[in-house]
Short mmCIF file of C-alpha atoms and ligand atoms in Angstrom, two decimals:
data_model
loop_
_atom_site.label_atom_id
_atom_site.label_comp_id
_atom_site.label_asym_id
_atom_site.label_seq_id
_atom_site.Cartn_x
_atom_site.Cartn_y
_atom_site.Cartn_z
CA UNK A 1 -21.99 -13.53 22.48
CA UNK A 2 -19.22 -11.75 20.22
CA UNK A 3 -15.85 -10.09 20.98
CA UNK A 4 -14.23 -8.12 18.51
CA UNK A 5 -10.61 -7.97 19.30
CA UNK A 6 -9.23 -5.01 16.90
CA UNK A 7 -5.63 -3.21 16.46
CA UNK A 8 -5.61 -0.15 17.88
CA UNK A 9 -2.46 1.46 16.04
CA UNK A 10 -0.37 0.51 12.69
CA UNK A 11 -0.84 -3.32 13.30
CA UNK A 12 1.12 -6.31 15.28
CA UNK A 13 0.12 -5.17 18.15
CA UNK A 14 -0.17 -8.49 19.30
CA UNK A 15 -3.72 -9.71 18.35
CA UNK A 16 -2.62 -13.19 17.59
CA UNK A 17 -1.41 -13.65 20.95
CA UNK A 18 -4.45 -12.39 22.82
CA UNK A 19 -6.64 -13.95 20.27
CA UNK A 20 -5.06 -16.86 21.20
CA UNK A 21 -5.43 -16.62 24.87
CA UNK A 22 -9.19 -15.50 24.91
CA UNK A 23 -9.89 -18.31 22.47
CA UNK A 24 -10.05 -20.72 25.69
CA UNK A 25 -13.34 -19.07 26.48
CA UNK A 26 -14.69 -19.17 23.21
CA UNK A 27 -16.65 -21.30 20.86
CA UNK A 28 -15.59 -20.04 17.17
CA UNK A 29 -12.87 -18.00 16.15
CA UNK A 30 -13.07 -15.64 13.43
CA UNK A 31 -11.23 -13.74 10.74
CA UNK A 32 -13.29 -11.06 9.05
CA UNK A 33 -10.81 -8.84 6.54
CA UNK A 34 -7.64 -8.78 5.19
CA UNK A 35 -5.66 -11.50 3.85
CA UNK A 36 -2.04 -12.70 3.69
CA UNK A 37 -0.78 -9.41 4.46
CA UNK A 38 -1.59 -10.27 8.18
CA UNK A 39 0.88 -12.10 10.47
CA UNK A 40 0.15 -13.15 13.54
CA UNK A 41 3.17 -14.99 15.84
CA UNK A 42 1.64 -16.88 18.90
CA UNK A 43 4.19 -18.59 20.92
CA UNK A 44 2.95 -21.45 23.36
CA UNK A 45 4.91 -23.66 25.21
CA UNK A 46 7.58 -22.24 24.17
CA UNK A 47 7.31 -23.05 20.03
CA UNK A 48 6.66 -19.66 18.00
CA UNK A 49 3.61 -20.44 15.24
CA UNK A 50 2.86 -17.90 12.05
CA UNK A 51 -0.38 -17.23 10.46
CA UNK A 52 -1.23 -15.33 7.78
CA UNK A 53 -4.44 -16.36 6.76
CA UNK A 54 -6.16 -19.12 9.55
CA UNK A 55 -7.51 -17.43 12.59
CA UNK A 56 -5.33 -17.93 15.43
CA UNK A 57 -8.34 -19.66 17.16
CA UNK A 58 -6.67 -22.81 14.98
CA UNK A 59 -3.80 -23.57 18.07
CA UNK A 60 -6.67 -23.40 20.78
CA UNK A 61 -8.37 -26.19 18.79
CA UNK A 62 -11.59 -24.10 17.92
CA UNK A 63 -13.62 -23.65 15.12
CA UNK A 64 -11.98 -21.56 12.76
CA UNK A 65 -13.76 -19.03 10.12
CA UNK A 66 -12.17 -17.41 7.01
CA UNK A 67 -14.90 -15.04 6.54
CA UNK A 68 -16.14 -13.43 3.49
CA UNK A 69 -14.72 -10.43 4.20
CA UNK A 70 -10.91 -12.25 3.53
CA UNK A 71 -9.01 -12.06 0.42
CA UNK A 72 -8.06 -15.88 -0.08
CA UNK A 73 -4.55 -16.57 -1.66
CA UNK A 74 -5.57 -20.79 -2.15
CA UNK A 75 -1.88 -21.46 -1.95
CA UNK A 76 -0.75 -19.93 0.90
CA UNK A 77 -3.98 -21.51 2.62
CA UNK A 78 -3.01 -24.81 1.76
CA UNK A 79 1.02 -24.56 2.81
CA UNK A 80 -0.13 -23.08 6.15
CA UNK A 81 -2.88 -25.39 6.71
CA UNK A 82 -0.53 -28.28 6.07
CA UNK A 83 2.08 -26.29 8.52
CA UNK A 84 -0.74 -26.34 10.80
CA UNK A 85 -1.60 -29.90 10.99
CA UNK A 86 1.81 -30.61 11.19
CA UNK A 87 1.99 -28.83 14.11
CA UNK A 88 -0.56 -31.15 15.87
CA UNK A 89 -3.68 -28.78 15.06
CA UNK A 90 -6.91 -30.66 13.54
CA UNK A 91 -7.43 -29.51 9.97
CA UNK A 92 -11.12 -30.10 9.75
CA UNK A 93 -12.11 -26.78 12.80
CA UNK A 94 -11.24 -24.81 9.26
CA UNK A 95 -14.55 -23.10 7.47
CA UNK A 96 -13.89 -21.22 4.27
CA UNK A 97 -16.93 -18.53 2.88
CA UNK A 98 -18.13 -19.73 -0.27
CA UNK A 99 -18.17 -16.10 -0.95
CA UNK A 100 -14.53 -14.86 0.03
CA UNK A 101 -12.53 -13.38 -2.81
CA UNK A 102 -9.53 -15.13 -4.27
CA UNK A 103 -6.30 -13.43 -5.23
CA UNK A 104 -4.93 -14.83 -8.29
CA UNK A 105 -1.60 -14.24 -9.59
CA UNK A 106 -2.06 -11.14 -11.34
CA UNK A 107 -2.94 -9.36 -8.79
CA UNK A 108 0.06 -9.65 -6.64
CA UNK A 109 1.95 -9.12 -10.28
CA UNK A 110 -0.26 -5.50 -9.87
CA UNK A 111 0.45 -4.76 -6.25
CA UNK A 112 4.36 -5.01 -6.98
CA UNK A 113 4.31 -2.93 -10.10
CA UNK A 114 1.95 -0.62 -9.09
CA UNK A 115 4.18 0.27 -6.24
CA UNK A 116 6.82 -0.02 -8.53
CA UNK A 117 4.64 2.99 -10.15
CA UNK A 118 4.05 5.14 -7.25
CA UNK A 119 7.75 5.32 -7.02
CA UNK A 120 8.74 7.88 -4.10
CA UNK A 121 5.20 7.97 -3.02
CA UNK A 122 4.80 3.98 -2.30
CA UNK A 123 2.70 2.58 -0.20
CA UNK A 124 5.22 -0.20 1.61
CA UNK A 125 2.90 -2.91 0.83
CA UNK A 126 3.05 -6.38 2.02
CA UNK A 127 2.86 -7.24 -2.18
CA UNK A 128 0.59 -10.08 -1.17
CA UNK A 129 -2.40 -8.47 -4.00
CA UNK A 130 -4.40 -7.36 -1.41
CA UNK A 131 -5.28 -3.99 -2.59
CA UNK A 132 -5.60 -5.24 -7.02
CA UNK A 133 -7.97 -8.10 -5.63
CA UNK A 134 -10.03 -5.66 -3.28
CA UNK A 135 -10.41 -3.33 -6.19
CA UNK A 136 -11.51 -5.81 -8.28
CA UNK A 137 -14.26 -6.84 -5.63
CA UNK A 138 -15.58 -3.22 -5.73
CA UNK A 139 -15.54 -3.15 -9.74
CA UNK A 140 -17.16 -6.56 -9.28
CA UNK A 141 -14.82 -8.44 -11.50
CA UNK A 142 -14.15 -10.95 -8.31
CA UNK A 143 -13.87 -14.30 -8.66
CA UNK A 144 -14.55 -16.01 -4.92
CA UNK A 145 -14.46 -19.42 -3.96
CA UNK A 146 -17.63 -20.45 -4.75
CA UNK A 147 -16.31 -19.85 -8.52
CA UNK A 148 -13.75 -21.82 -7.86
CA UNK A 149 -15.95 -24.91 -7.45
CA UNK A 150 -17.72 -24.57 -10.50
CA UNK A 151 -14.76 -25.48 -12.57
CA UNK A 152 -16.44 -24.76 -15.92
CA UNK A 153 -17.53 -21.15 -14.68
CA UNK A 154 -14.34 -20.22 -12.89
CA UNK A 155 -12.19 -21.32 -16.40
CA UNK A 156 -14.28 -18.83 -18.66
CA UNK A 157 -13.77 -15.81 -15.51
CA UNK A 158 -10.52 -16.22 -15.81
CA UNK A 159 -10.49 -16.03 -19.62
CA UNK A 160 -12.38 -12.77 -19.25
CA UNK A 161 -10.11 -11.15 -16.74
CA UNK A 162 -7.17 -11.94 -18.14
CA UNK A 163 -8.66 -10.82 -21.54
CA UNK A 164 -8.73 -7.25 -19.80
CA UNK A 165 -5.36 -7.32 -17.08
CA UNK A 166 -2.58 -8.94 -19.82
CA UNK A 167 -3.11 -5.86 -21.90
CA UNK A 168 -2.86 -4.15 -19.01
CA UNK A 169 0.93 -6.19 -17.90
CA UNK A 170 1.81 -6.33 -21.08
CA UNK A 171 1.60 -2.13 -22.17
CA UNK A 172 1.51 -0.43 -18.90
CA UNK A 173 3.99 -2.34 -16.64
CA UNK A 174 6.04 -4.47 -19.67
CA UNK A 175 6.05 -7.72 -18.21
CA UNK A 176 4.79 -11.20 -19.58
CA UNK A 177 0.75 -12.24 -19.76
CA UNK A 178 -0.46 -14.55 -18.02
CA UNK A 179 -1.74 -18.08 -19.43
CA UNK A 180 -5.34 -18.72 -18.51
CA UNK A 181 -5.14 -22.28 -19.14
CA UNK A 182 -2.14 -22.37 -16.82
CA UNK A 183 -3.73 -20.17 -13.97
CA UNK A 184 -7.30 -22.75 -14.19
CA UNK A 185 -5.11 -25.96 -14.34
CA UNK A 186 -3.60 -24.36 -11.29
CA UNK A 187 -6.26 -23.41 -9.50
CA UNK A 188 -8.39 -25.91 -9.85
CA UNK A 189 -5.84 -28.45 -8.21
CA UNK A 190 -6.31 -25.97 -5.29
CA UNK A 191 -10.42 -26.52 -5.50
CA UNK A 192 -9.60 -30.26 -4.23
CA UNK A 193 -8.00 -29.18 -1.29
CA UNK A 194 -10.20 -25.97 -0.11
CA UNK A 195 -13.58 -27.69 -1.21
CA UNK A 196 -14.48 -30.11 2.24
CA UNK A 197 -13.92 -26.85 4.32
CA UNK A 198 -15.90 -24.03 2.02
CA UNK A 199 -19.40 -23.29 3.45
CA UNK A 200 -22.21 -20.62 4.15
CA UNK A 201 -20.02 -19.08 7.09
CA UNK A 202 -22.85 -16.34 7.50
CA UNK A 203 -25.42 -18.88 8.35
CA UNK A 204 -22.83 -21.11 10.24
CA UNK A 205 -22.30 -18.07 12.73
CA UNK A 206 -25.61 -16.48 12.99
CA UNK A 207 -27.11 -20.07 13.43
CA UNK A 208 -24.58 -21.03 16.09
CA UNK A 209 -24.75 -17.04 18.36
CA UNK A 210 -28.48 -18.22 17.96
CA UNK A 211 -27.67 -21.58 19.49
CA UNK A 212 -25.67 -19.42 22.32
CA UNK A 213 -22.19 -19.76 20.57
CA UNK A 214 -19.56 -17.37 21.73
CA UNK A 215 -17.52 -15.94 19.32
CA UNK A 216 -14.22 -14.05 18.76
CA UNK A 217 -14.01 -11.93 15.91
CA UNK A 218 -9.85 -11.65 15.14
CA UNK A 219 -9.08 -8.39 13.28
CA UNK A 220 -6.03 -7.96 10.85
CA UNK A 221 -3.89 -5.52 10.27
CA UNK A 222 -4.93 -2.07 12.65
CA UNK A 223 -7.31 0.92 12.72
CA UNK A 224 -4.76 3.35 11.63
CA UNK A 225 -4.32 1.10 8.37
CA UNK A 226 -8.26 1.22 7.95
CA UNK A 227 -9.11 2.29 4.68
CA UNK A 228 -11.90 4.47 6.04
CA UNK A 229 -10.49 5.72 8.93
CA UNK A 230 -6.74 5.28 9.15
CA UNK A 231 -3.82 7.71 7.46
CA UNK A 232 -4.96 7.31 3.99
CA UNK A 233 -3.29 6.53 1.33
CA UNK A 234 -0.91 5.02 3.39
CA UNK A 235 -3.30 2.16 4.44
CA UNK A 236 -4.70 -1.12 3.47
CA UNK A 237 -7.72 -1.59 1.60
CA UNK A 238 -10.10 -3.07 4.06
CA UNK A 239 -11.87 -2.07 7.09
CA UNK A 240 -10.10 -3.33 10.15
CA UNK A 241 -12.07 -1.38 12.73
CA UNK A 242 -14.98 -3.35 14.20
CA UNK A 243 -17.76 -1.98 12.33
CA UNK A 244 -15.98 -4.22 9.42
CA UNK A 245 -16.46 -7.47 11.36
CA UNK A 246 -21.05 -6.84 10.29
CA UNK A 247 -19.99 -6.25 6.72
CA UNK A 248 -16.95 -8.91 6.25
CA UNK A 249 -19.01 -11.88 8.55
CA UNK A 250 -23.20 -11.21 8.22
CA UNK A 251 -22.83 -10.89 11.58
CA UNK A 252 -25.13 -8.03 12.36
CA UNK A 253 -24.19 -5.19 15.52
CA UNK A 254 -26.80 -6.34 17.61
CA UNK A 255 -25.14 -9.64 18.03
CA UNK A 256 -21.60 -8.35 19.41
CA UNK A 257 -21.57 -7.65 23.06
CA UNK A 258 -18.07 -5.83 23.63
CA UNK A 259 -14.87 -5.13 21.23
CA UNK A 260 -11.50 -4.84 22.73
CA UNK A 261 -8.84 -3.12 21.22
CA UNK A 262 -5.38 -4.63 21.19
CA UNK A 263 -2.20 -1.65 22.05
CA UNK A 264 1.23 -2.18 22.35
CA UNK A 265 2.94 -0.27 25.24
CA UNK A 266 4.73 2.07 22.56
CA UNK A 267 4.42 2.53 18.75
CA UNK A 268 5.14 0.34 15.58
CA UNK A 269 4.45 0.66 11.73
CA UNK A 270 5.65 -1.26 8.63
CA UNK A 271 5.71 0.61 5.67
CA UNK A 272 5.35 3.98 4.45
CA UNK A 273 3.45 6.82 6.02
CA UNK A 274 2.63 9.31 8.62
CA UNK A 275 3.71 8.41 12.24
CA UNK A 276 4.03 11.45 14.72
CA UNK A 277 6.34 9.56 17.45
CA UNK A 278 8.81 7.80 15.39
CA UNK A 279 11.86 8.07 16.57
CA UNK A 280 15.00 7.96 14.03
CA UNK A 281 17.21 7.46 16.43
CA UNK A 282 18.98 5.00 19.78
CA UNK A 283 15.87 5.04 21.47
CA UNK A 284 13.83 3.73 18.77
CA UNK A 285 16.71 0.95 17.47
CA UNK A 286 16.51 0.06 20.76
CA UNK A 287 12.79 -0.65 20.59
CA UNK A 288 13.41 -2.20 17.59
CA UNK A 289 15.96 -5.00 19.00
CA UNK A 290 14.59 -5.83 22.67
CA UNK A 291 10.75 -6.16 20.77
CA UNK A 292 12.41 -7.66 18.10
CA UNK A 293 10.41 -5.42 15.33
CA UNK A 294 10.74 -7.40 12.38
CA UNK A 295 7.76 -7.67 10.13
CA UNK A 296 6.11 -11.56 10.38
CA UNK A 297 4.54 -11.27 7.05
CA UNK A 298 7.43 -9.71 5.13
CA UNK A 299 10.59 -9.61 7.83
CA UNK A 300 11.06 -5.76 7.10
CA UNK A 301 12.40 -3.82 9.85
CA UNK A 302 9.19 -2.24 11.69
CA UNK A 303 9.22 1.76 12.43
CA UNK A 304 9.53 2.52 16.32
CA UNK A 305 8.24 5.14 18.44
CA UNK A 306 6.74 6.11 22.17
CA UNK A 307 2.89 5.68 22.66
CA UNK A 308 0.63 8.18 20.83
CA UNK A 309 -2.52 8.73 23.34
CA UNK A 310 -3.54 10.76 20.26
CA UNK A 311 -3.98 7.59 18.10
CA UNK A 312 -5.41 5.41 20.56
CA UNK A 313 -8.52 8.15 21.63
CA UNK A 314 -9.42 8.36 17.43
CA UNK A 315 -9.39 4.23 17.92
CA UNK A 316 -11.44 4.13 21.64
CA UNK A 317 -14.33 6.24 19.60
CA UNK A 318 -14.12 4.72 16.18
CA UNK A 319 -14.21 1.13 17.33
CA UNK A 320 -16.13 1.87 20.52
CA UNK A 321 -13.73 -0.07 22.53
CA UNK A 322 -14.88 -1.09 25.85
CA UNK A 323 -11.15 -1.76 27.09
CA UNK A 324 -7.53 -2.25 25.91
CA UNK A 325 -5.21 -4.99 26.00
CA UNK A 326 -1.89 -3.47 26.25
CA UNK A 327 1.16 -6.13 25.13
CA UNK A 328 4.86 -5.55 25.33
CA UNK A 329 4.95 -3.97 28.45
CA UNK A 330 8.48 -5.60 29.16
CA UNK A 331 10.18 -4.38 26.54
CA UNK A 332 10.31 -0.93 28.04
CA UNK A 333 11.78 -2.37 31.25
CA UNK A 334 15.33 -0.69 31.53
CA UNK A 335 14.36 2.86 29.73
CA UNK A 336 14.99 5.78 32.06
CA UNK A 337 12.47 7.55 31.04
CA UNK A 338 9.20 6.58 29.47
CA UNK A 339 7.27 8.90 26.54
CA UNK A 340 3.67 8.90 25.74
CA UNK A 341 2.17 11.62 23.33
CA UNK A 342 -0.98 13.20 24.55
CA UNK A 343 -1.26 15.92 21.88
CA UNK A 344 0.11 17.77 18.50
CA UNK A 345 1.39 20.90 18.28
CA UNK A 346 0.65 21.91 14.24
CA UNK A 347 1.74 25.03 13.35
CA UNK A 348 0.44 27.19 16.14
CA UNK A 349 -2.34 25.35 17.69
CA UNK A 350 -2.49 22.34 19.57
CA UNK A 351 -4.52 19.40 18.43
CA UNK A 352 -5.31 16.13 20.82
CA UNK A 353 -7.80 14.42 17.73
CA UNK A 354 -6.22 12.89 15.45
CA UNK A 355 -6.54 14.86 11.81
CA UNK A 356 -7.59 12.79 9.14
CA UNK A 357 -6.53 15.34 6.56
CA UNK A 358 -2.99 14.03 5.54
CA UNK A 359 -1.55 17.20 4.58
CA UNK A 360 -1.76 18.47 8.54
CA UNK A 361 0.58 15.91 9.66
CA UNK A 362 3.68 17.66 7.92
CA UNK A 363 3.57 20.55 10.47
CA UNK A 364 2.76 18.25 13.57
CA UNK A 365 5.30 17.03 16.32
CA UNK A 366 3.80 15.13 19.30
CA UNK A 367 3.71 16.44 22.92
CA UNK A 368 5.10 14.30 25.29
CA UNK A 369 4.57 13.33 29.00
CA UNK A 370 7.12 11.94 30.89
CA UNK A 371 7.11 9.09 33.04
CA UNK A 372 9.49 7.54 35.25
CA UNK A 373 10.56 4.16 33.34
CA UNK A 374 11.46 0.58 35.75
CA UNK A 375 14.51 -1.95 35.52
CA UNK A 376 12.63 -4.65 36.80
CA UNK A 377 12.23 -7.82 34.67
CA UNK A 378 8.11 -8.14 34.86
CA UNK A 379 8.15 -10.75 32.17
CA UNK A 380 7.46 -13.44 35.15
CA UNK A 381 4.68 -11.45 37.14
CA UNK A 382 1.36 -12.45 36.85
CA UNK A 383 -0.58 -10.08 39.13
CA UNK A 384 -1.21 -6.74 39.04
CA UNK A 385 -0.24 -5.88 42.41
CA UNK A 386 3.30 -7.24 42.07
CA UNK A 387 3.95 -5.07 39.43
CA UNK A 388 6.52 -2.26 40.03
CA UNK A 389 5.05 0.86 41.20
CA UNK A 390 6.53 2.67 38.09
CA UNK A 391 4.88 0.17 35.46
CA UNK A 392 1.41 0.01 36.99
CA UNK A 393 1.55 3.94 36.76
CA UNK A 394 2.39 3.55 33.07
CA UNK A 395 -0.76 1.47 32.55
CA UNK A 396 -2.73 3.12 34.89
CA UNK A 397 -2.07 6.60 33.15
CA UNK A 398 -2.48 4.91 29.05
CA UNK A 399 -6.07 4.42 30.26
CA UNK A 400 -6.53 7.65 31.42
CA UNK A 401 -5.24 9.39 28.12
CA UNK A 402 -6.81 6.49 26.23
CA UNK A 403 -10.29 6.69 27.63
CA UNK A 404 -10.51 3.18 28.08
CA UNK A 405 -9.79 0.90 31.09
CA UNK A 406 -6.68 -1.71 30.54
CA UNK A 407 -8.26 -4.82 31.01
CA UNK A 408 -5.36 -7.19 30.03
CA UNK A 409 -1.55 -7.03 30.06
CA UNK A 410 0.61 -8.85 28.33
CA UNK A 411 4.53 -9.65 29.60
CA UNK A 412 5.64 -11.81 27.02
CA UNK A 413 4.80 -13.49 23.80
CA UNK A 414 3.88 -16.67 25.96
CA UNK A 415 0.09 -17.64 26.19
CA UNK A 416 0.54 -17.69 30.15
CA UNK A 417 2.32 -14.25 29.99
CA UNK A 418 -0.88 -12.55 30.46
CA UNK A 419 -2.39 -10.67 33.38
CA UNK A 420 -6.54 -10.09 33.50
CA UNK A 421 -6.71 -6.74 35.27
CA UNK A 422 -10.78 -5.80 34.84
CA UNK A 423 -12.72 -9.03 34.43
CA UNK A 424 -15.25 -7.33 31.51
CA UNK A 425 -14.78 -9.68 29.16
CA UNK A 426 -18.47 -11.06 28.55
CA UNK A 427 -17.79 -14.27 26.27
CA UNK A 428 -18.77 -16.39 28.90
P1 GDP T 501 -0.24 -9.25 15.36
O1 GDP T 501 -0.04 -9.06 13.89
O2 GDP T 501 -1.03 -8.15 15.98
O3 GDP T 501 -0.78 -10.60 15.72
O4 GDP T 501 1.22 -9.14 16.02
P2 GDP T 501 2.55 -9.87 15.47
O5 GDP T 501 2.45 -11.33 15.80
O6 GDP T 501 2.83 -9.51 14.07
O7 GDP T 501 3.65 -9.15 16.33
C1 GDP T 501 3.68 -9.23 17.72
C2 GDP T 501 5.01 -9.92 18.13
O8 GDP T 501 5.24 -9.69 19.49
C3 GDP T 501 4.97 -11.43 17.97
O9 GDP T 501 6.25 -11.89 17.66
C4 GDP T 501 4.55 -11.94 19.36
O10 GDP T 501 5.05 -13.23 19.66
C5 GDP T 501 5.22 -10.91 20.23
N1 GDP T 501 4.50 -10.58 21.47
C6 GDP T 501 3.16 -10.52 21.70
N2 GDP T 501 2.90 -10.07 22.94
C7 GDP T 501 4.10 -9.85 23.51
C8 GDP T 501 4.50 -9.33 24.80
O11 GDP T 501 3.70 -8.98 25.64
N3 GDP T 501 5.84 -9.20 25.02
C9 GDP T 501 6.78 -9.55 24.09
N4 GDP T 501 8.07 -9.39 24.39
N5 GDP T 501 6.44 -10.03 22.88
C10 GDP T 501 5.12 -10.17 22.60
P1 IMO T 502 -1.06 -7.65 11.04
O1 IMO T 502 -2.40 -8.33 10.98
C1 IMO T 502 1.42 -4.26 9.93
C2 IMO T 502 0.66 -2.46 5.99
C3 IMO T 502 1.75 -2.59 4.95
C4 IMO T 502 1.55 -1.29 4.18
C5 IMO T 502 0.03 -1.13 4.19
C6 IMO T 502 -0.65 -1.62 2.92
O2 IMO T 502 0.08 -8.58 11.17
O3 IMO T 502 -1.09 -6.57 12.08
P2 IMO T 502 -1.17 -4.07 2.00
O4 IMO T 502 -0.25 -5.21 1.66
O5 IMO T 502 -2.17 -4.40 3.04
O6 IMO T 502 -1.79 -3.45 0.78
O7 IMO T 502 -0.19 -2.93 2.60
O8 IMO T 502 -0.43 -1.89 5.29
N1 IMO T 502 0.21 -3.74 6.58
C7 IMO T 502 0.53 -4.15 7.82
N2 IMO T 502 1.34 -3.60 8.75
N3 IMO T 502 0.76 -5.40 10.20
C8 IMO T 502 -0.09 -5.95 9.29
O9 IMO T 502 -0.90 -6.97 9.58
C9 IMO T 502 -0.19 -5.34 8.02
N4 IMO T 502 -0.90 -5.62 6.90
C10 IMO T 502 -0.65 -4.63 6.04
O10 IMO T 502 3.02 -2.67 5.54
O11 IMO T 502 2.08 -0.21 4.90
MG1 MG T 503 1.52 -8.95 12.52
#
């Protein structure tokens, strides 16, 4: 059995959380792209945890898979697995892929001048290296962590990249080179640390769906950030969206039984690049403060706007989700009035796809329903049918515009703050 849980919009949407949460009913818990540019805030019992890099399946106490499809950074894996332990969580449920990519120090060097480069036209990244180190992967001059245990083998590939990037520091960008001798003395430490958890993950999780293993595949970041089919360039440089959970685990389609996409009740995006309902103005600071919209990776403010229905119809049919968890409901208790896009008007036609052609988004403005907002504190309710008239007509209508049923809500950042509306979820 596998679950995908994906992002449905710009990211922290709250996949943590509900990874988290469906984790009780699963065996493994899996991350299959990205890399330190993810965080993921799960609060339970009260104490707030971050994760950048170890699936949240860690706090639940199950097995816990840094797939090939990652970008490792070795020492943020080691702080946070350290941070993790000392939180009471058991160390050895991590598995690394033997054939994960590592981000080594020039790369995040390149991310941060490169935006430095783009100037006006940045991208807002995280500068964690994730998009030098997944270039690198495609121009196969990788090393992964299998290299990294071959200490004579992973000394002479770092000789040879940095043989061809410190020319590149050096004359393009002006700042120092890099030591190779340094970076392998470095790294190497690392080796000692990573090495008891590094394995073949893509046997470990075919062999153990064969065995009847159920397993929750964690996405990162959010199908509009997909570098396929999110608002490129303004994306990251991996493939979110579920059908990156076959090519960034070995897990093939025919083993993955449902995917689930994870919305929050309005909008939010960190970093540069198109978002039709922003709002620039009370209503969106507002947003900002009672969902408390600061970045977990980076702690930039995050970008607030109403629900597009526009964005989350291109995610229903490019991650074929069979339903929608839809978090932060509560924040909107108190607005008047409550927004959701369900088209654009560009120019003079009205469009209810979203365009993947970047230059159409300049002309577009969203068109809004209206519906009748609550003052009710819900952030205690735990059934549907207690719910305010006014809110379960808010969910009631996303799915409709969506084309997907809301199977979960979510009322709060607490584990137990979470209502099962349609009981789909096969990972049982
Ligand atoms: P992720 O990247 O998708 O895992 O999301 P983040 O963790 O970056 O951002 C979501 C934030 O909202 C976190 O701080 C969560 O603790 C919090 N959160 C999740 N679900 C809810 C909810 O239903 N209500 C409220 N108020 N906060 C939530
Ligand atoms: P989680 O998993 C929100 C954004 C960055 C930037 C763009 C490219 O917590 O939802 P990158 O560093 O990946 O090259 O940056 O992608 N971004 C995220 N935004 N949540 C994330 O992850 C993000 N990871 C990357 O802000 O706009
Ligand atoms: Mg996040």
């Amino acid at each position: 059995m596998g679950v995908v849980l994906v992002g449905a919009q710009w990211g922290d949407e709250g996949k943590g959380k509900m990874t988290d949460f469906l984790a009780a009913q699963a065996d493994i818990v899996v991350r299959y792209q990205g890399g330190a540019n993810a965080g993921h805030t799960i609060v339970i019992s009260g104490v707030e945890h971050k994760l950048n890099l170890i699936p949240s399946g860690i706090l639940a106490g199950k097995m816990s898979v840094i797939a090939h499809g990652m970008m490792v950074d070795p020492r943020l894996l080691i702080d946070e697995l350290e941070r993790m332990e000392a939180a009471g969580c058991n160390a050895s449920l991590l598995r690394i892929s033997d054939a994960a990519h590592l981000i080594m120090p020039y790369h995040k060097i390149l991310d941060v001048e490169e935006e430095r480069l783009r100037g006006v036209n940045s991208l807002g990244t995280t500068g964690r290296g994730i998009g030098p180190a997944s270039r690198d992967k495609a121009a196969r001059w990788g090393i992964r962590v299998s290299d990294l245990l071959r200490p004579e083998s992973f000394v002479e590939k770092v000789h040879v990249q940095l043989r061809r990037v410190n020319p590149l520091l050096e004359k393009i960008y002006g700042v120092d080179p890099l030591d190779p001798e340094a970076i392998s003395r470095e790294y190497l430490e690392y080796s000692e640390h990573l090495r008891p958890h590094v394995c073949d993950t893509i046997l470990l999780l075919n062999r153990s769906m064969e065995q009847g293993a159920s397993v929750l595949f964690e996405g990162a970041q959010g199908t509009m950030l997909d570098l396929d089919m999110g608002t490129y360039p303004y994306v990251t440089s991996s493939n979110p969206t579920s059908g990156g959970v076959c090519t960034g685990t070995g897990v093939p389609p025919t083993r993955l039984s449902q995917v689930i996409g994870i919305a929050k009740a309005y909008t939010t995006r960190v970093g540069d690049g198109p978002f039709p309902t922003e709002l620039q103005d009370h209503t969106g600071d507002l947003l900002r403060q009672r969902g408390n919209e600061y970045g977990t990776a980076t702690g930039r403010p995050r970008r607030c706007g109403w629900l597009d229905s526009v964005v989350l119809r291109h995610s229903v049919r490019v991650n074929g989700l069979d339903g929608i968890c839809l978090t932060k409901i509560d924040v909107l208790s108190g607005m008047e009035k409550i927004k959701v896009a369900d088209s654009y008007a560009c120019n003079d036609a009205v469009i209810d796809e979203f365009p993947l052609d970047q230059g159409a988004f300049a002309d577009c403005h969203p068109e809004y329903i209206e519906l009748a907002g609550w003052d009710e504190d819900i952030s205690r309710v735990r059934r549907f049918a207690d719910l305010p008239g006014a809110v379960r007509n808010y969910v009631r209508t996303v799915g409709e515009l969506a084309g997907a049923p809301v199977t979960h809500l979510s009322v709060g950042p607490g584990r137990e703050q979470t209502l099962e509306l349609e009981p789909i979820l096969r990972l049982r």
